[in-house]
Amino acid sequence: MREAYHDQLGQLADRLADMCSMAGDAMERATASLLQADLAVAEQVIGDDAKIDDARASIEEQAYALLALQAPVATDLRIVLAVIHAAESVERMGDLALHVAKAARRRHPNRVLADTVEPYFAEMGRIAVNLAREATEVIRTQDVERARSMEDADDAMDDLHRHLFTVIMDKEWPHGVPSAVDTTLLGRFYERFADHAVSVAKRTVFVVTGRMPGYGGDIDD
């Protein structure tokens, strides 16, 4: 019975990792649709978002069943609770990729971004996807140091986001208010995607160490 129970916990973590990988794929495609004004790719992201939502619902159903039937304690309880919270963050990552794809669709056949800011979004997209990939591997490996190293990439995303805002606010911005609004919103989508990916990794640190990074206090086994 105990072995089967731990198999179920492992399956729960694997499903969360798969869901995180799906969110990374969604942002990768959404960024391509944004930079290339590719309607077909945007539509793929939009259509596939329901799969991420369904994955969260299925993960939560399994997690709540484990809580009800097994009454886990200590580390096992941390795993179940961490997965529930992390699945919410991953679903939001999928929603943010969806918002990017919808922006590309809304402006098609025109490009959403001005030429001057496209390089920023190419780099923000790269960082976002890499963070999702790293979070996926952190879930699978429970590598605490790998999780902590994600902070550097998140800082790089924050720096890009702040610099992008200064570009938009420059009085010489020649692309008009609608372009500035689109750019501001899209920058926020990428910045929040990165934050959620780091949050997922922090949940894994919590499982392994009993400490939630950025929060006070250890939690005893």
PDB file of N, CA, C and O in Angstrom, residues 15-41:
ATOM      1  N   ARG A  15       3.113  14.600 -13.665  1.00  0.00           N
ATOM      2  CA  ARG A  15       2.049  15.281 -14.411  1.00  0.00           C
ATOM      3  C   ARG A  15       2.203  16.797 -14.328  1.00  0.00           C
ATOM      4  O   ARG A  15       1.937  17.507 -15.292  1.00  0.00           O
ATOM      5  N   LEU A  16       2.644  17.272 -13.176  1.00  0.00           N
ATOM      6  CA  LEU A  16       2.913  18.706 -13.049  1.00  0.00           C
ATOM      7  C   LEU A  16       4.059  19.119 -13.974  1.00  0.00           C
ATOM      8  O   LEU A  16       3.996  20.158 -14.632  1.00  0.00           O
ATOM      9  N   ALA A  17       5.110  18.297 -14.034  1.00  0.00           N
ATOM     10  CA  ALA A  17       6.229  18.593 -14.922  1.00  0.00           C
ATOM     11  C   ALA A  17       5.777  18.618 -16.383  1.00  0.00           C
ATOM     12  O   ALA A  17       6.171  19.498 -17.156  1.00  0.00           O
ATOM     13  N   ASP A  18       4.943  17.666 -16.760  1.00  0.00           N
ATOM     14  CA  ASP A  18       4.423  17.642 -18.133  1.00  0.00           C
ATOM     15  C   ASP A  18       3.611  18.911 -18.425  1.00  0.00           C
ATOM     16  O   ASP A  18       3.703  19.484 -19.521  1.00  0.00           O
ATOM     17  N   MET A  19       2.813  19.335 -17.457  1.00  0.00           N
ATOM     18  CA  MET A  19       2.002  20.540 -17.619  1.00  0.00           C
ATOM     19  C   MET A  19       2.895  21.766 -17.784  1.00  0.00           C
ATOM     20  O   MET A  19       2.628  22.639 -18.623  1.00  0.00           O
ATOM     21  N   CYS A  20       3.967  21.831 -16.994  1.00  0.00           N
ATOM     22  CA  CYS A  20       4.897  22.958 -17.101  1.00  0.00           C
ATOM     23  C   CYS A  20       5.575  22.975 -18.471  1.00  0.00           C
ATOM     24  O   CYS A  20       5.776  24.045 -19.068  1.00  0.00           O
ATOM     25  N   SER A  21       5.905  21.803 -18.977  1.00  0.00           N
ATOM     26  CA  SER A  21       6.486  21.711 -20.313  1.00  0.00           C
ATOM     27  C   SER A  21       5.506  22.215 -21.371  1.00  0.00           C
ATOM     28  O   SER A  21       5.906  22.907 -22.329  1.00  0.00           O
ATOM     29  N   MET A  22       4.232  21.901 -21.194  1.00  0.00           N
ATOM     30  CA  MET A  22       3.201  22.390 -22.115  1.00  0.00           C
ATOM     31  C   MET A  22       3.140  23.918 -22.108  1.00  0.00           C
ATOM     32  O   MET A  22       3.003  24.553 -23.157  1.00  0.00           O
ATOM     33  N   ALA A  23       3.258  24.512 -20.921  1.00  0.00           N
ATOM     34  CA  ALA A  23       3.231  25.976 -20.824  1.00  0.00           C
ATOM     35  C   ALA A  23       4.445  26.586 -21.516  1.00  0.00           C
ATOM     36  O   ALA A  23       4.343  27.634 -22.171  1.00  0.00           O
ATOM     37  N   GLY A  24       5.615  25.949 -21.371  1.00  0.00           N
ATOM     38  CA  GLY A  24       6.799  26.431 -22.073  1.00  0.00           C
ATOM     39  C   GLY A  24       6.633  26.360 -23.582  1.00  0.00           C
ATOM     40  O   GLY A  24       7.003  27.290 -24.307  1.00  0.00           O
ATOM     41  N   ASP A  25       6.067  25.241 -24.065  1.00  0.00           N
ATOM     42  CA  ASP A  25       5.810  25.106 -25.505  1.00  0.00           C
ATOM     43  C   ASP A  25       4.845  26.194 -25.979  1.00  0.00           C
ATOM     44  O   ASP A  25       5.006  26.758 -27.072  1.00  0.00           O
ATOM     45  N   ALA A  26       3.836  26.475 -25.154  1.00  0.00           N
ATOM     46  CA  ALA A  26       2.851  27.489 -25.530  1.00  0.00           C
ATOM     47  C   ALA A  26       3.502  28.856 -25.668  1.00  0.00           C
ATOM     48  O   ALA A  26       3.229  29.595 -26.630  1.00  0.00           O
ATOM     49  N   MET A  27       4.380  29.214 -24.730  1.00  0.00           N
ATOM     50  CA  MET A  27       5.035  30.526 -24.823  1.00  0.00           C
ATOM     51  C   MET A  27       6.019  30.581 -25.985  1.00  0.00           C
ATOM     52  O   MET A  27       6.165  31.619 -26.638  1.00  0.00           O
ATOM     53  N   GLU A  28       6.669  29.462 -26.266  1.00  0.00           N
ATOM     54  CA  GLU A  28       7.578  29.424 -27.412  1.00  0.00           C
ATOM     55  C   GLU A  28       6.807  29.690 -28.708  1.00  0.00           C
ATOM     56  O   GLU A  28       7.231  30.496 -29.552  1.00  0.00           O
ATOM     57  N   ARG A  29       5.667  29.036 -28.862  1.00  0.00           N
ATOM     58  CA  ARG A  29       4.862  29.237 -30.063  1.00  0.00           C
ATOM     59  C   ARG A  29       4.235  30.637 -30.078  1.00  0.00           C
ATOM     60  O   ARG A  29       4.150  31.281 -31.133  1.00  0.00           O
ATOM     61  N   ALA A  30       3.787  31.098 -28.924  1.00  0.00           N
ATOM     62  CA  ALA A  30       3.179  32.424 -28.853  1.00  0.00           C
ATOM     63  C   ALA A  30       4.178  33.499 -29.255  1.00  0.00           C
ATOM     64  O   ALA A  30       3.833  34.458 -29.966  1.00  0.00           O
ATOM     65  N   THR A  31       5.419  33.353 -28.820  1.00  0.00           N
ATOM     66  CA  THR A  31       6.457  34.319 -29.178  1.00  0.00           C
ATOM     67  C   THR A  31       6.726  34.282 -30.678  1.00  0.00           C
ATOM     68  O   THR A  31       6.888  35.327 -31.323  1.00  0.00           O
ATOM     69  N   ALA A  32       6.744  33.093 -31.248  1.00  0.00           N
ATOM     70  CA  ALA A  32       6.930  32.973 -32.698  1.00  0.00           C
ATOM     71  C   ALA A  32       5.793  33.655 -33.442  1.00  0.00           C
ATOM     72  O   ALA A  32       6.012  34.368 -34.435  1.00  0.00           O
ATOM     73  N   SER A  33       4.565  33.456 -32.959  1.00  0.00           N
ATOM     74  CA  SER A  33       3.421  34.085 -33.624  1.00  0.00           C
ATOM     75  C   SER A  33       3.491  35.600 -33.511  1.00  0.00           C
ATOM     76  O   SER A  33       3.117  36.325 -34.439  1.00  0.00           O
ATOM     77  N   LEU A  34       4.004  36.084 -32.397  1.00  0.00           N
ATOM     78  CA  LEU A  34       4.121  37.524 -32.171  1.00  0.00           C
ATOM     79  C   LEU A  34       5.174  38.142 -33.080  1.00  0.00           C
ATOM     80  O   LEU A  34       4.935  39.172 -33.724  1.00  0.00           O
ATOM     81  N   LEU A  35       6.338  37.512 -33.150  1.00  0.00           N
ATOM     82  CA  LEU A  35       7.452  38.090 -33.903  1.00  0.00           C
ATOM     83  C   LEU A  35       7.301  37.902 -35.410  1.00  0.00           C
ATOM     84  O   LEU A  35       7.817  38.698 -36.191  1.00  0.00           O
ATOM     85  N   GLN A  36       6.574  36.871 -35.813  1.00  0.00           N
ATOM     86  CA  GLN A  36       6.455  36.558 -37.238  1.00  0.00           C
ATOM     87  C   GLN A  36       5.067  36.858 -37.806  1.00  0.00           C
ATOM     88  O   GLN A  36       4.820  36.600 -38.984  1.00  0.00           O
ATOM     89  N   ALA A  37       4.185  37.382 -36.950  1.00  0.00           N
ATOM     90  CA  ALA A  37       2.790  37.624 -37.358  1.00  0.00           C
ATOM     91  C   ALA A  37       2.192  36.370 -37.995  1.00  0.00           C
ATOM     92  O   ALA A  37       1.554  36.408 -39.047  1.00  0.00           O
ATOM     93  N   ASP A  38       2.397  35.244 -37.306  1.00  0.00           N
ATOM     94  CA  ASP A  38       1.982  33.938 -37.826  1.00  0.00           C
ATOM     95  C   ASP A  38       0.634  33.566 -37.208  1.00  0.00           C
ATOM     96  O   ASP A  38       0.554  33.132 -36.051  1.00  0.00           O
ATOM     97  N   LEU A  39      -0.424  33.723 -37.979  1.00  0.00           N
ATOM     98  CA  LEU A  39      -1.767  33.483 -37.469  1.00  0.00           C
ATOM     99  C   LEU A  39      -1.991  32.018 -37.132  1.00  0.00           C
ATOM    100  O   LEU A  39      -2.637  31.695 -36.124  1.00  0.00           O
ATOM    101  N   ALA A  40      -1.494  31.111 -37.952  1.00  0.00           N
ATOM    102  CA  ALA A  40      -1.710  29.686 -37.710  1.00  0.00           C
ATOM    103  C   ALA A  40      -1.113  29.252 -36.380  1.00  0.00           C
ATOM    104  O   ALA A  40      -1.727  28.485 -35.619  1.00  0.00           O
ATOM    105  N   VAL A  41       0.068  29.748 -36.071  1.00  0.00           N
ATOM    106  CA  VAL A  41       0.710  29.390 -34.804  1.00  0.00           C
ATOM    107  C   VAL A  41      -0.051  30.005 -33.632  1.00  0.00           C
ATOM    108  O   VAL A  41      -0.239  29.373 -32.590  1.00  0.00           O
TER     109      VAL A  41
END
